[in-house]
Amino acid sequence: MSEHVSLPCRLPRPLAVRSCLMVMPVRPPPSAVCESLSANLLLLLLSAQTIRSCFMRCLFHTHYLRSDSHLNMPRSLQYEYFNAVLINEVDDEGNNVELGGEFILEPNDHFNNLSVNLSLSVVQVPTNMYNKDPDIVNGVYWSEALNKVFVENFERDPTLIWQYFGSAKGFFRQYPGVKWHPDEHGVIGFDCRNRKWYIQAATSPKDVVILVDVSGSMKGLRLTIARQTVSSILDTLGDDDFFNIIAYNQEVHYVEPCLNGTLVRADRANKYHFREHLDKLFAKGIGLLGDALTEAFTILGDFNSTGRGSVCSQAIMLVTDGATKMYDDVFEKYNWPERRVRIFPYLIGRESAFADNLKWMACANKGYFSQISTLADVQENVMRYLHVMSRPKVIDHEHDTVWTEAYVDSAVSAFLLILGLFFCVLMQKNQGILLGVAGTDIPLQELMKLIPKHMLGIHGYAFAITNNGYILIHPDLRPLYQEGQKKRRKPNYSSVDLSEVEWEDKDDILRNAMVNRRTGSFSMDVMKTVDKGRRLLRMHNDYFYTDIKGTPFSLGVALSRGHGKYFFRGNVSVDAGLRDLEQPDVALADEWTYCNTEEVHEHRHLTQIQAIKLFMTGKRPHLKCDRELIQEVFFDAVVTAPLRTYWTGLALNKSENSDKGVEIAFLGTRTGLSHSVLGLSLPCVLLRDFLTAEDKEGVFNADHFPLWYKRAAEQVPGTFVYSIPFSTGTHTLHCTTFQDEADFFQRKFWTACRQCSALDGKCSFSCDNDDINCYLIDNNGFILVAEDTTQVLSVYYCSQRTRGKTIMVPCDTEYPAFVSERTIRETSGSVDCEGCIRSFVIQQIPSSNLFMIVVDNKCDCSMVPDLGGTKEWACFSLKCDRLKSQKDRRKPESCHPFHPEENSIECGSATRPHSSSHQLCFL
């Protein structure tokens, strides 16, 4: 274990010689920085990705779908394809299995050394579908033409990761080709059609009421199939959709009673909540479908009239084992003649005595009828409604571009955060039939490279949100958690609302302004946690925000007052800057982009320093580099160069007196430049990274300055920051930094505690006394030194109450965080331990972040009860309030609820009962 000491930058005296070079011009206005960053992000998103994706769409549509003949494979042709699961698999005799074959895979550093094939794509087919189904094979055959487009796209822009096509038939074509492996349970549950990106691209936003028959006839297997059907319907709903579930027999029951008469957003948390309630359904009584339909139409009408919900498509999903009549009186009252609400009946079971009534309901209300006999039939039958909902968009020839929220890709770069996907919808000519959705991925790292880190200050950061208020990028978005040796995705990481991280904005002023795509500014006091929530920083943030044109995203920049307003720049020549930058003790932050070396293949082998040299000397003028940042790096390199001489003296002094305790010293600057120590014992390779291993995990969050840098920056100038790292790995610290061995530091502390001012040097009262305990804590209350070494890095409580902490539910976790008040130098107090008074004294140690605590040890306070008593939280009301809350959101601009040319007769092979007295014209 090592002890760390950080000193806010006060450069040693030799450096003052060059201080005359420094000037302090004011930074560009923060609003200008925000708008400039927004424009740069727009250029990347649109010019780099939109052109490629639309090129793929147009080429595919124009050349390969010009006539229907291209969609049908010749019957005489025996066609096989590379199945993503079966490639390179062999049977017991060593022969390639069918649909497998030899498929060349080679490690590729762009894909984190994942073995891929850059010439071909592979095809994945859902587990519940037959690999050689004629529809599957035919679709794979005509979509093979995409291979050429995929390859050309990647050659044009090597920063691309995955490109793919998801077919309405269920198969998924992916480039580059890669082998798929089952999960730890031996299953591959992926079906592209129930992914958010597919649903959002294929259909318009919708409000959905799901009616579930729980009458007595639904007992047993039928109710089991009904539950699975409802769950599968929930899978097809996305963040722009709203829903509720109603169970009915002789009464109407809301599955979630607190949501009576309303709809909720179909985010992951809400869908999970409703799934838990499905298991509580049981069948009894008779089914009064008319009352349930009336309730569903009423909800949809009321919700739509208030402007809430999707304000686009509406549907009622009916899950039942039959209907004794057609309920045309209900439809006439609530849905005709406009037929704004589509009806999708799902007949559960093999019997079809009442099927005709359900078929008629679907056809009379622009829906689709399906019959589900077994659990295996559920998914395919549920998916059919998507084809109906997509008809208007297809007939309108609308190739809407859809951006989804960020998601984690575990296959590339060890959990790479990917920007929501960009897709185009493909259609079969003149038939209104959805063929599928095509798209590509954009790594958020590419966006992060555009953020001018050096212009935002130590605590400044950029962030972006979606039209629903969900975080796209933010320092406090941490999508993974550790489970044993593995990292796993947090369940709701893709739907974290901005209000959950900028929680001091109680009225959602910042959030709502960004959701509504406004441009402006906002300020508030904030408390930011660092070191994984263990430490707290108080600051005042100024926020500047604007929209990213042509996308559903809004961008914000947060600047902490006192940082980032000024910057240093001097008249440093290129030769002088390069001379000091290329010294062996100098390194640049690997995670910062001084020059873009990824865009051109021949530049990828270059280090940042090599690229800077080629650019600044004019040998590679076409390299994309940040000239302003490089000038500031040159200035830092020149001004801090005398440290080599200064630290060499320290090293020589250490060799003469080995009891100094200093093992590492180095300096870091706000441009990402660091100086390592020359001549000290530990290998310099430990100092090559500006960010630590833990910091690198969050690099996509724009948390661009490490913990040690931030803590030192908040300390009073000229004072030291002491800390013991929580991790076991070596930790590097800021500005002029020293790393002491912990045992040496503790020995120094106990020696100092025993020294007294008496003439004979003897102490009448010291930490050796059995009546007191002595502790050394830091400014966040963590114990650095204690007689009981097991207490080190625990939080010191004067009352010693660390158990039985109440945690708020359902989603909020409360934990203690402490920060010292700098103006208080000394204080004292006492704790009542059941009649025994325990006294303590706390005194600040000058020029540091440390405090000495002396505690009276006469009382045993380990059994002191919680002074606050037992608290009972109103868990139900908290859950209900959260479910009901409807935060502002900006509705997608595209909406295609109906089209007059829809062929509504294609509604599940419907027949019209002769008993109907109404003549219907199906449109």
PDB file of N, CA and C in Angstrom, residues 391-457:
ATOM      1  N   ARG A 391     -46.759   0.016 -42.668  1.00  0.00           N
ATOM      2  CA  ARG A 391     -47.297   0.249 -44.012  1.00  0.00           C
ATOM      3  C   ARG A 391     -47.335   1.719 -44.409  1.00  0.00           C
ATOM      4  N   PRO A 392     -47.867   2.612 -43.572  1.00  0.00           N
ATOM      5  CA  PRO A 392     -47.933   4.013 -43.996  1.00  0.00           C
ATOM      6  C   PRO A 392     -46.569   4.598 -44.333  1.00  0.00           C
ATOM      7  N   LYS A 393     -45.576   4.286 -43.523  1.00  0.00           N
ATOM      8  CA  LYS A 393     -44.234   4.805 -43.778  1.00  0.00           C
ATOM      9  C   LYS A 393     -43.680   4.242 -45.082  1.00  0.00           C
ATOM     10  N   VAL A 394     -43.932   2.960 -45.319  1.00  0.00           N
ATOM     11  CA  VAL A 394     -43.428   2.318 -46.528  1.00  0.00           C
ATOM     12  C   VAL A 394     -44.093   2.903 -47.767  1.00  0.00           C
ATOM     13  N   ILE A 395     -45.417   3.054 -47.711  1.00  0.00           N
ATOM     14  CA  ILE A 395     -46.138   3.594 -48.869  1.00  0.00           C
ATOM     15  C   ILE A 395     -45.745   5.040 -49.126  1.00  0.00           C
ATOM     16  N   ASP A 396     -45.464   5.789 -48.065  1.00  0.00           N
ATOM     17  CA  ASP A 396     -45.027   7.178 -48.217  1.00  0.00           C
ATOM     18  C   ASP A 396     -43.607   7.284 -48.755  1.00  0.00           C
ATOM     19  N   HIS A 397     -42.931   6.145 -48.921  1.00  0.00           N
ATOM     20  CA  HIS A 397     -41.530   6.134 -49.373  1.00  0.00           C
ATOM     21  C   HIS A 397     -40.660   6.983 -48.452  1.00  0.00           C
ATOM     22  N   GLU A 398     -40.952   6.921 -47.138  1.00  0.00           N
ATOM     23  CA  GLU A 398     -40.195   7.692 -46.160  1.00  0.00           C
ATOM     24  C   GLU A 398     -39.042   6.857 -45.617  1.00  0.00           C
ATOM     25  N   HIS A 399     -37.821   7.218 -46.003  1.00  0.00           N
ATOM     26  CA  HIS A 399     -36.630   6.561 -45.466  1.00  0.00           C
ATOM     27  C   HIS A 399     -36.162   7.355 -44.246  1.00  0.00           C
ATOM     28  N   ASP A 400     -36.967   7.345 -43.199  1.00  0.00           N
ATOM     29  CA  ASP A 400     -36.630   8.133 -42.018  1.00  0.00           C
ATOM     30  C   ASP A 400     -35.316   7.659 -41.405  1.00  0.00           C
ATOM     31  N   THR A 401     -34.508   8.629 -41.033  1.00  0.00           N
ATOM     32  CA  THR A 401     -33.291   8.301 -40.309  1.00  0.00           C
ATOM     33  C   THR A 401     -33.604   8.299 -38.825  1.00  0.00           C
ATOM     34  N   VAL A 402     -33.138   7.297 -38.141  1.00  0.00           N
ATOM     35  CA  VAL A 402     -33.460   7.123 -36.737  1.00  0.00           C
ATOM     36  C   VAL A 402     -32.166   6.996 -35.942  1.00  0.00           C
ATOM     37  N   TRP A 403     -32.042   7.813 -34.899  1.00  0.00           N
ATOM     38  CA  TRP A 403     -30.923   7.708 -33.965  1.00  0.00           C
ATOM     39  C   TRP A 403     -31.454   7.115 -32.673  1.00  0.00           C
ATOM     40  N   THR A 404     -30.811   6.094 -32.182  1.00  0.00           N
ATOM     41  CA  THR A 404     -31.209   5.552 -30.889  1.00  0.00           C
ATOM     42  C   THR A 404     -30.227   6.019 -29.828  1.00  0.00           C
ATOM     43  N   GLU A 405     -30.528   5.717 -28.574  1.00  0.00           N
ATOM     44  CA  GLU A 405     -29.638   6.112 -27.485  1.00  0.00           C
ATOM     45  C   GLU A 405     -28.352   5.288 -27.535  1.00  0.00           C
ATOM     46  N   ALA A 406     -27.393   5.687 -26.709  1.00  0.00           N
ATOM     47  CA  ALA A 406     -26.119   4.970 -26.672  1.00  0.00           C
ATOM     48  C   ALA A 406     -26.308   3.581 -26.076  1.00  0.00           C
ATOM     49  N   TYR A 407     -25.483   2.647 -26.546  1.00  0.00           N
ATOM     50  CA  TYR A 407     -25.532   1.307 -25.976  1.00  0.00           C
ATOM     51  C   TYR A 407     -24.114   0.755 -25.913  1.00  0.00           C
ATOM     52  N   VAL A 408     -23.948  -0.283 -25.117  1.00  0.00           N
ATOM     53  CA  VAL A 408     -22.629  -0.875 -24.896  1.00  0.00           C
ATOM     54  C   VAL A 408     -22.439  -2.061 -25.822  1.00  0.00           C
ATOM     55  N   ASP A 409     -21.331  -2.063 -26.557  1.00  0.00           N
ATOM     56  CA  ASP A 409     -20.965  -3.192 -27.404  1.00  0.00           C
ATOM     57  C   ASP A 409     -19.844  -3.940 -26.705  1.00  0.00           C
ATOM     58  N   SER A 410     -20.120  -5.152 -26.253  1.00  0.00           N
ATOM     59  CA  SER A 410     -19.134  -5.915 -25.501  1.00  0.00           C
ATOM     60  C   SER A 410     -18.149  -6.640 -26.403  1.00  0.00           C
ATOM     61  N   ALA A 411     -18.404  -6.644 -27.702  1.00  0.00           N
ATOM     62  CA  ALA A 411     -17.544  -7.411 -28.605  1.00  0.00           C
ATOM     63  C   ALA A 411     -16.296  -6.634 -28.996  1.00  0.00           C
ATOM     64  N   VAL A 412     -16.396  -5.318 -29.049  1.00  0.00           N
ATOM     65  CA  VAL A 412     -15.292  -4.502 -29.541  1.00  0.00           C
ATOM     66  C   VAL A 412     -14.805  -3.586 -28.421  1.00  0.00           C
ATOM     67  N   SER A 413     -13.496  -3.444 -28.310  1.00  0.00           N
ATOM     68  CA  SER A 413     -12.866  -2.528 -27.361  1.00  0.00           C
ATOM     69  C   SER A 413     -13.309  -2.765 -25.933  1.00  0.00           C
ATOM     70  N   ALA A 414     -13.590  -3.995 -25.593  1.00  0.00           N
ATOM     71  CA  ALA A 414     -13.910  -4.352 -24.217  1.00  0.00           C
ATOM     72  C   ALA A 414     -14.988  -3.449 -23.647  1.00  0.00           C
ATOM     73  N   PHE A 415     -16.162  -3.559 -24.163  1.00  0.00           N
ATOM     74  CA  PHE A 415     -17.317  -2.761 -23.764  1.00  0.00           C
ATOM     75  C   PHE A 415     -17.157  -1.318 -24.265  1.00  0.00           C
ATOM     76  N   LEU A 416     -17.318  -1.141 -25.540  1.00  0.00           N
ATOM     77  CA  LEU A 416     -17.252   0.176 -26.158  1.00  0.00           C
ATOM     78  C   LEU A 416     -18.634   0.794 -26.169  1.00  0.00           C
ATOM     79  N   LEU A 417     -18.709   2.059 -25.786  1.00  0.00           N
ATOM     80  CA  LEU A 417     -19.993   2.746 -25.817  1.00  0.00           C
ATOM     81  C   LEU A 417     -20.236   3.255 -27.232  1.00  0.00           C
ATOM     82  N   ILE A 418     -21.375   2.853 -27.793  1.00  0.00           N
ATOM     83  CA  ILE A 418     -21.709   3.151 -29.186  1.00  0.00           C
ATOM     84  C   ILE A 418     -22.849   4.151 -29.212  1.00  0.00           C
ATOM     85  N   LEU A 419     -22.755   5.110 -30.120  1.00  0.00           N
ATOM     86  CA  LEU A 419     -23.848   6.035 -30.327  1.00  0.00           C
ATOM     87  C   LEU A 419     -25.047   5.289 -30.882  1.00  0.00           C
ATOM     88  N   GLY A 420     -26.238   5.765 -30.485  1.00  0.00           N
ATOM     89  CA  GLY A 420     -27.453   5.201 -31.043  1.00  0.00           C
ATOM     90  C   GLY A 420     -27.338   5.064 -32.543  1.00  0.00           C
ATOM     91  N   LEU A 421     -27.932   4.072 -33.057  1.00  0.00           N
ATOM     92  CA  LEU A 421     -27.686   3.654 -34.421  1.00  0.00           C
ATOM     93  C   LEU A 421     -28.451   4.501 -35.430  1.00  0.00           C
ATOM     94  N   PHE A 422     -27.949   4.504 -36.642  1.00  0.00           N
ATOM     95  CA  PHE A 422     -28.563   5.291 -37.706  1.00  0.00           C
ATOM     96  C   PHE A 422     -29.085   4.347 -38.767  1.00  0.00           C
ATOM     97  N   PHE A 423     -30.359   4.480 -39.111  1.00  0.00           N
ATOM     98  CA  PHE A 423     -30.969   3.480 -39.979  1.00  0.00           C
ATOM     99  C   PHE A 423     -31.801   4.088 -41.098  1.00  0.00           C
ATOM    100  N   CYS A 424     -31.941   3.306 -42.153  1.00  0.00           N
ATOM    101  CA  CYS A 424     -32.843   3.642 -43.247  1.00  0.00           C
ATOM    102  C   CYS A 424     -33.792   2.461 -43.466  1.00  0.00           C
ATOM    103  N   VAL A 425     -35.030   2.748 -43.768  1.00  0.00           N
ATOM    104  CA  VAL A 425     -36.018   1.695 -43.997  1.00  0.00           C
ATOM    105  C   VAL A 425     -36.039   1.356 -45.482  1.00  0.00           C
ATOM    106  N   LEU A 426     -36.055   0.081 -45.786  1.00  0.00           N
ATOM    107  CA  LEU A 426     -36.107  -0.376 -47.174  1.00  0.00           C
ATOM    108  C   LEU A 426     -37.485  -0.946 -47.457  1.00  0.00           C
ATOM    109  N   MET A 427     -37.920  -0.833 -48.701  1.00  0.00           N
ATOM    110  CA  MET A 427     -39.280  -1.270 -49.016  1.00  0.00           C
ATOM    111  C   MET A 427     -39.330  -2.034 -50.337  1.00  0.00           C
ATOM    112  N   GLN A 428     -40.307  -2.867 -50.472  1.00  0.00           N
ATOM    113  CA  GLN A 428     -40.530  -3.566 -51.740  1.00  0.00           C
ATOM    114  C   GLN A 428     -41.420  -2.691 -52.611  1.00  0.00           C
ATOM    115  N   LYS A 429     -41.019  -2.531 -53.832  1.00  0.00           N
ATOM    116  CA  LYS A 429     -41.628  -1.564 -54.733  1.00  0.00           C
ATOM    117  C   LYS A 429     -43.132  -1.773 -54.897  1.00  0.00           C
ATOM    118  N   ASN A 430     -43.891  -0.683 -54.637  1.00  0.00           N
ATOM    119  CA  ASN A 430     -45.334  -0.585 -54.912  1.00  0.00           C
ATOM    120  C   ASN A 430     -46.205  -1.561 -54.111  1.00  0.00           C
ATOM    121  N   GLN A 431     -45.645  -2.235 -53.100  1.00  0.00           N
ATOM    122  CA  GLN A 431     -46.457  -3.187 -52.364  1.00  0.00           C
ATOM    123  C   GLN A 431     -46.633  -2.817 -50.895  1.00  0.00           C
ATOM    124  N   GLY A 432     -45.929  -1.824 -50.415  1.00  0.00           N
ATOM    125  CA  GLY A 432     -46.053  -1.437 -49.024  1.00  0.00           C
ATOM    126  C   GLY A 432     -45.576  -2.514 -48.078  1.00  0.00           C
ATOM    127  N   ILE A 433     -44.582  -3.280 -48.484  1.00  0.00           N
ATOM    128  CA  ILE A 433     -44.079  -4.368 -47.642  1.00  0.00           C
ATOM    129  C   ILE A 433     -42.696  -3.988 -47.119  1.00  0.00           C
ATOM    130  N   LEU A 434     -42.540  -4.035 -45.831  1.00  0.00           N
ATOM    131  CA  LEU A 434     -41.255  -3.734 -45.210  1.00  0.00           C
ATOM    132  C   LEU A 434     -40.287  -4.883 -45.448  1.00  0.00           C
ATOM    133  N   LEU A 435     -39.126  -4.548 -46.013  1.00  0.00           N
ATOM    134  CA  LEU A 435     -38.098  -5.566 -46.205  1.00  0.00           C
ATOM    135  C   LEU A 435     -37.154  -5.647 -45.024  1.00  0.00           C
ATOM    136  N   GLY A 436     -36.865  -4.513 -44.416  1.00  0.00           N
ATOM    137  CA  GLY A 436     -35.962  -4.541 -43.274  1.00  0.00           C
ATOM    138  C   GLY A 436     -35.392  -3.176 -42.978  1.00  0.00           C
ATOM    139  N   VAL A 437     -34.373  -3.169 -42.146  1.00  0.00           N
ATOM    140  CA  VAL A 437     -33.749  -1.939 -41.669  1.00  0.00           C
ATOM    141  C   VAL A 437     -32.244  -2.085 -41.788  1.00  0.00           C
ATOM    142  N   ALA A 438     -31.589  -1.082 -42.336  1.00  0.00           N
ATOM    143  CA  ALA A 438     -30.138  -1.113 -42.500  1.00  0.00           C
ATOM    144  C   ALA A 438     -29.503  -0.021 -41.660  1.00  0.00           C
ATOM    145  N   GLY A 439     -28.287  -0.270 -41.190  1.00  0.00           N
ATOM    146  CA  GLY A 439     -27.677   0.750 -40.351  1.00  0.00           C
ATOM    147  C   GLY A 439     -26.208   0.535 -40.111  1.00  0.00           C
ATOM    148  N   THR A 440     -25.628   1.451 -39.359  1.00  0.00           N
ATOM    149  CA  THR A 440     -24.215   1.385 -39.004  1.00  0.00           C
ATOM    150  C   THR A 440     -24.034   1.965 -37.612  1.00  0.00           C
ATOM    151  N   ASP A 441     -22.921   1.639 -36.985  1.00  0.00           N
ATOM    152  CA  ASP A 441     -22.627   2.091 -35.629  1.00  0.00           C
ATOM    153  C   ASP A 441     -21.621   3.232 -35.648  1.00  0.00           C
ATOM    154  N   ILE A 442     -21.754   4.136 -34.687  1.00  0.00           N
ATOM    155  CA  ILE A 442     -20.808   5.239 -34.529  1.00  0.00           C
ATOM    156  C   ILE A 442     -20.232   5.166 -33.117  1.00  0.00           C
ATOM    157  N   PRO A 443     -18.976   4.833 -32.951  1.00  0.00           N
ATOM    158  CA  PRO A 443     -18.398   4.792 -31.598  1.00  0.00           C
ATOM    159  C   PRO A 443     -18.415   6.187 -30.970  1.00  0.00           C
ATOM    160  N   LEU A 444     -18.837   6.261 -29.744  1.00  0.00           N
ATOM    161  CA  LEU A 444     -18.848   7.555 -29.077  1.00  0.00           C
ATOM    162  C   LEU A 444     -17.449   8.115 -28.896  1.00  0.00           C
ATOM    163  N   GLN A 445     -16.458   7.258 -28.942  1.00  0.00           N
ATOM    164  CA  GLN A 445     -15.089   7.756 -28.858  1.00  0.00           C
ATOM    165  C   GLN A 445     -14.789   8.741 -29.977  1.00  0.00           C
ATOM    166  N   GLU A 446     -15.391   8.519 -31.157  1.00  0.00           N
ATOM    167  CA  GLU A 446     -15.174   9.442 -32.262  1.00  0.00           C
ATOM    168  C   GLU A 446     -15.754  10.814 -31.935  1.00  0.00           C
ATOM    169  N   LEU A 447     -16.878  10.841 -31.235  1.00  0.00           N
ATOM    170  CA  LEU A 447     -17.465  12.120 -30.827  1.00  0.00           C
ATOM    171  C   LEU A 447     -16.637  12.764 -29.732  1.00  0.00           C
ATOM    172  N   MET A 448     -16.128  11.936 -28.804  1.00  0.00           N
ATOM    173  CA  MET A 448     -15.376  12.469 -27.681  1.00  0.00           C
ATOM    174  C   MET A 448     -14.092  13.161 -28.135  1.00  0.00           C
ATOM    175  N   LYS A 449     -13.547  12.686 -29.251  1.00  0.00           N
ATOM    176  CA  LYS A 449     -12.315  13.290 -29.754  1.00  0.00           C
ATOM    177  C   LYS A 449     -12.517  14.746 -30.150  1.00  0.00           C
ATOM    178  N   LEU A 450     -13.753  15.129 -30.430  1.00  0.00           N
ATOM    179  CA  LEU A 450     -14.027  16.499 -30.862  1.00  0.00           C
ATOM    180  C   LEU A 450     -14.135  17.472 -29.691  1.00  0.00           C
ATOM    181  N   ILE A 451     -14.254  16.958 -28.476  1.00  0.00           N
ATOM    182  CA  ILE A 451     -14.430  17.836 -27.314  1.00  0.00           C
ATOM    183  C   ILE A 451     -13.108  18.517 -26.978  1.00  0.00           C
ATOM    184  N   PRO A 452     -13.070  19.836 -26.957  1.00  0.00           N
ATOM    185  CA  PRO A 452     -11.819  20.550 -26.647  1.00  0.00           C
ATOM    186  C   PRO A 452     -11.544  20.523 -25.150  1.00  0.00           C
ATOM    187  N   LYS A 453     -10.972  19.435 -24.675  1.00  0.00           N
ATOM    188  CA  LYS A 453     -10.804  19.225 -23.244  1.00  0.00           C
ATOM    189  C   LYS A 453     -10.040  20.361 -22.579  1.00  0.00           C
ATOM    190  N   HIS A 454      -9.016  20.855 -23.263  1.00  0.00           N
ATOM    191  CA  HIS A 454      -8.177  21.890 -22.654  1.00  0.00           C
ATOM    192  C   HIS A 454      -8.912  23.213 -22.500  1.00  0.00           C
ATOM    193  N   MET A 455     -10.062  23.371 -23.156  1.00  0.00           N
ATOM    194  CA  MET A 455     -10.800  24.625 -23.077  1.00  0.00           C
ATOM    195  C   MET A 455     -11.899  24.602 -22.021  1.00  0.00           C
ATOM    196  N   LEU A 456     -12.114  23.458 -21.390  1.00  0.00           N
ATOM    197  CA  LEU A 456     -13.226  23.327 -20.453  1.00  0.00           C
ATOM    198  C   LEU A 456     -12.802  23.417 -18.993  1.00  0.00           C
ATOM    199  N   GLY A 457     -11.520  23.462 -18.718  1.00  0.00           N
ATOM    200  CA  GLY A 457     -11.087  23.523 -17.331  1.00  0.00           C
ATOM    201  C   GLY A 457     -11.077  22.150 -16.688  1.00  0.00           C
TER     202      GLY A 457
END
